[in-house]
Amino acid sequence: MAGFIGSYNHILFSSLLIACLLGLTLDYLLTKGRPIIPLAVVSAGLVNYSSYFFFLNDTIQAKSYGNLRYVALLFIVLICSEAYLIKKSEKIFTNFSNWAFSSKIRNILGGILRFTVAGGTIAFFYFHGLALIQILAGEVVLRRVWIYKMGHPLELYQLGLSAILVFVLVIKVLNDVINKKNVLSSYIMTSYLAVFTVYITHDAPRYYLIIVILFYLTLIKVVFETKLRNVFIALMLINFAVNQVIFWNACDYQQKYIPPEIKIGNSPNSKATHFLPMQPVIDTLRKYKIGSVVSSERFFIMQPIYFYQHVYPEFMNFSKKATIEYDYHGDTKAGFIISKESGGN
């Protein structure tokens, strides 16, 4: 359900179900465990996704909200039908798979699929490895949300620790696959990395939400399985304390909002402007009774202002006009350039 809702925000969130299907298929082909029902359930989930993109998304985009009840009814019927068919077809599907996939065929198909997933995983670290380390280090979040840059020693510490944790994760997954221990979770993890690379090759912080969750779930297993458990726990506690100090400093950070250059992975440099506080802008609009605003930033500037205009109806009575743009040179304290137009009351 989380992936279903997230997919409306970005198609990337549908990748988790595909990764689960790939991981389960690998486990079915390469091990003695035959997760027939999980395969069928995940396949049914992909059918739901397809229906969603054909019906629900088009309905919402067209603002045909009156048709949503029919779409909801369609999904209820679809889900109930899938549940019934999965239950009834378990024996048929099992017998068919045993007949169609001999050991030799399973090994061949499994080898091809494993080679493909391995290639996709290598491609992930080529395109997104640096970005993943930056995300785990918290550097990107601090720069974008708080417009705060850590000192170089602390930044190197955070990046180094994140790189070590990623290395530990890679060793853990490889060890599980080679020794066939916890192999299903490792197959799903590597499948997701491969699918992620197929979906997208540039970087943005929100794209890494699922990867970070999978990363920390795997890291928890590493901590409780390793002989160096106490060392890992001590390092995590130390790093938690360090991060708390960083976040406190970031929250108390007082200076001009000069948007720093941000480079995430292999993506082009961008400015951290979209998270600037809007309250100084709203206060200025109220002070000078500006009711009409023009900006080239339709979403990140205009939409918040439209929201405030609905919350505070007095804005509708203001007759003055202004143009608002981001200040990329640090000439203003708030990070915005507000140019009032002549005329009005």
PDB file of N, CA and C in Angstrom, residues 142 146 148 240-254:
ATOM      1  N   LEU A 142      21.371  18.188   5.177  1.00  0.00           N
ATOM      2  CA  LEU A 142      21.774  19.403   5.885  1.00  0.00           C
ATOM      3  C   LEU A 142      21.871  20.592   4.927  1.00  0.00           C
ATOM      4  N   TRP A 146      18.502  22.678   5.792  1.00  0.00           N
ATOM      5  CA  TRP A 146      18.974  23.713   6.715  1.00  0.00           C
ATOM      6  C   TRP A 146      19.945  24.691   6.058  1.00  0.00           C
ATOM      7  N   TYR A 148      23.013  24.288   5.520  1.00  0.00           N
ATOM      8  CA  TYR A 148      24.113  24.262   6.483  1.00  0.00           C
ATOM      9  C   TYR A 148      25.205  23.348   5.942  1.00  0.00           C
ATOM     10  N   PHE A 240      25.309   8.744  16.619  1.00  0.00           N
ATOM     11  CA  PHE A 240      24.038   9.376  16.977  1.00  0.00           C
ATOM     12  C   PHE A 240      24.289  10.676  17.734  1.00  0.00           C
ATOM     13  N   ALA A 241      25.219  10.648  18.696  1.00  0.00           N
ATOM     14  CA  ALA A 241      25.540  11.856  19.463  1.00  0.00           C
ATOM     15  C   ALA A 241      26.127  12.939  18.560  1.00  0.00           C
ATOM     16  N   VAL A 242      27.022  12.532  17.644  1.00  0.00           N
ATOM     17  CA  VAL A 242      27.630  13.492  16.704  1.00  0.00           C
ATOM     18  C   VAL A 242      26.556  14.137  15.838  1.00  0.00           C
ATOM     19  N   ASN A 243      25.631  13.323  15.326  1.00  0.00           N
ATOM     20  CA  ASN A 243      24.567  13.857  14.475  1.00  0.00           C
ATOM     21  C   ASN A 243      23.645  14.800  15.227  1.00  0.00           C
ATOM     22  N   GLN A 244      23.386  14.507  16.509  1.00  0.00           N
ATOM     23  CA  GLN A 244      22.548  15.412  17.302  1.00  0.00           C
ATOM     24  C   GLN A 244      23.203  16.776  17.435  1.00  0.00           C
ATOM     25  N   VAL A 245      24.506  16.799  17.669  1.00  0.00           N
ATOM     26  CA  VAL A 245      25.242  18.068  17.765  1.00  0.00           C
ATOM     27  C   VAL A 245      25.167  18.817  16.435  1.00  0.00           C
ATOM     28  N   ILE A 246      25.335  18.080  15.331  1.00  0.00           N
ATOM     29  CA  ILE A 246      25.268  18.703  14.007  1.00  0.00           C
ATOM     30  C   ILE A 246      23.903  19.328  13.775  1.00  0.00           C
ATOM     31  N   PHE A 247      22.835  18.595  14.084  1.00  0.00           N
ATOM     32  CA  PHE A 247      21.489  19.099  13.848  1.00  0.00           C
ATOM     33  C   PHE A 247      21.168  20.294  14.739  1.00  0.00           C
ATOM     34  N   TRP A 248      21.648  20.278  15.989  1.00  0.00           N
ATOM     35  CA  TRP A 248      21.436  21.437  16.864  1.00  0.00           C
ATOM     36  C   TRP A 248      22.144  22.664  16.296  1.00  0.00           C
ATOM     37  N   ASN A 249      23.365  22.469  15.833  1.00  0.00           N
ATOM     38  CA  ASN A 249      24.088  23.587  15.225  1.00  0.00           C
ATOM     39  C   ASN A 249      23.379  24.090  13.976  1.00  0.00           C
ATOM     40  N   ALA A 250      22.856  23.169  13.195  1.00  0.00           N
ATOM     41  CA  ALA A 250      22.157  23.555  11.965  1.00  0.00           C
ATOM     42  C   ALA A 250      20.897  24.352  12.274  1.00  0.00           C
ATOM     43  N   CYS A 251      20.168  23.951  13.298  1.00  0.00           N
ATOM     44  CA  CYS A 251      18.930  24.659  13.671  1.00  0.00           C
ATOM     45  C   CYS A 251      19.224  26.059  14.208  1.00  0.00           C
ATOM     46  N   ASP A 252      20.372  26.229  14.859  1.00  0.00           N
ATOM     47  CA  ASP A 252      20.746  27.533  15.420  1.00  0.00           C
ATOM     48  C   ASP A 252      21.574  28.366  14.456  1.00  0.00           C
ATOM     49  N   TYR A 253      21.739  27.861  13.254  1.00  0.00           N
ATOM     50  CA  TYR A 253      22.618  28.513  12.275  1.00  0.00           C
ATOM     51  C   TYR A 253      22.004  29.826  11.832  1.00  0.00           C
ATOM     52  N   GLN A 254      22.686  30.934  12.092  1.00  0.00           N
ATOM     53  CA  GLN A 254      22.169  32.265  11.757  1.00  0.00           C
ATOM     54  C   GLN A 254      23.145  32.984  10.830  1.00  0.00           C
TER      55      GLN A 254
END
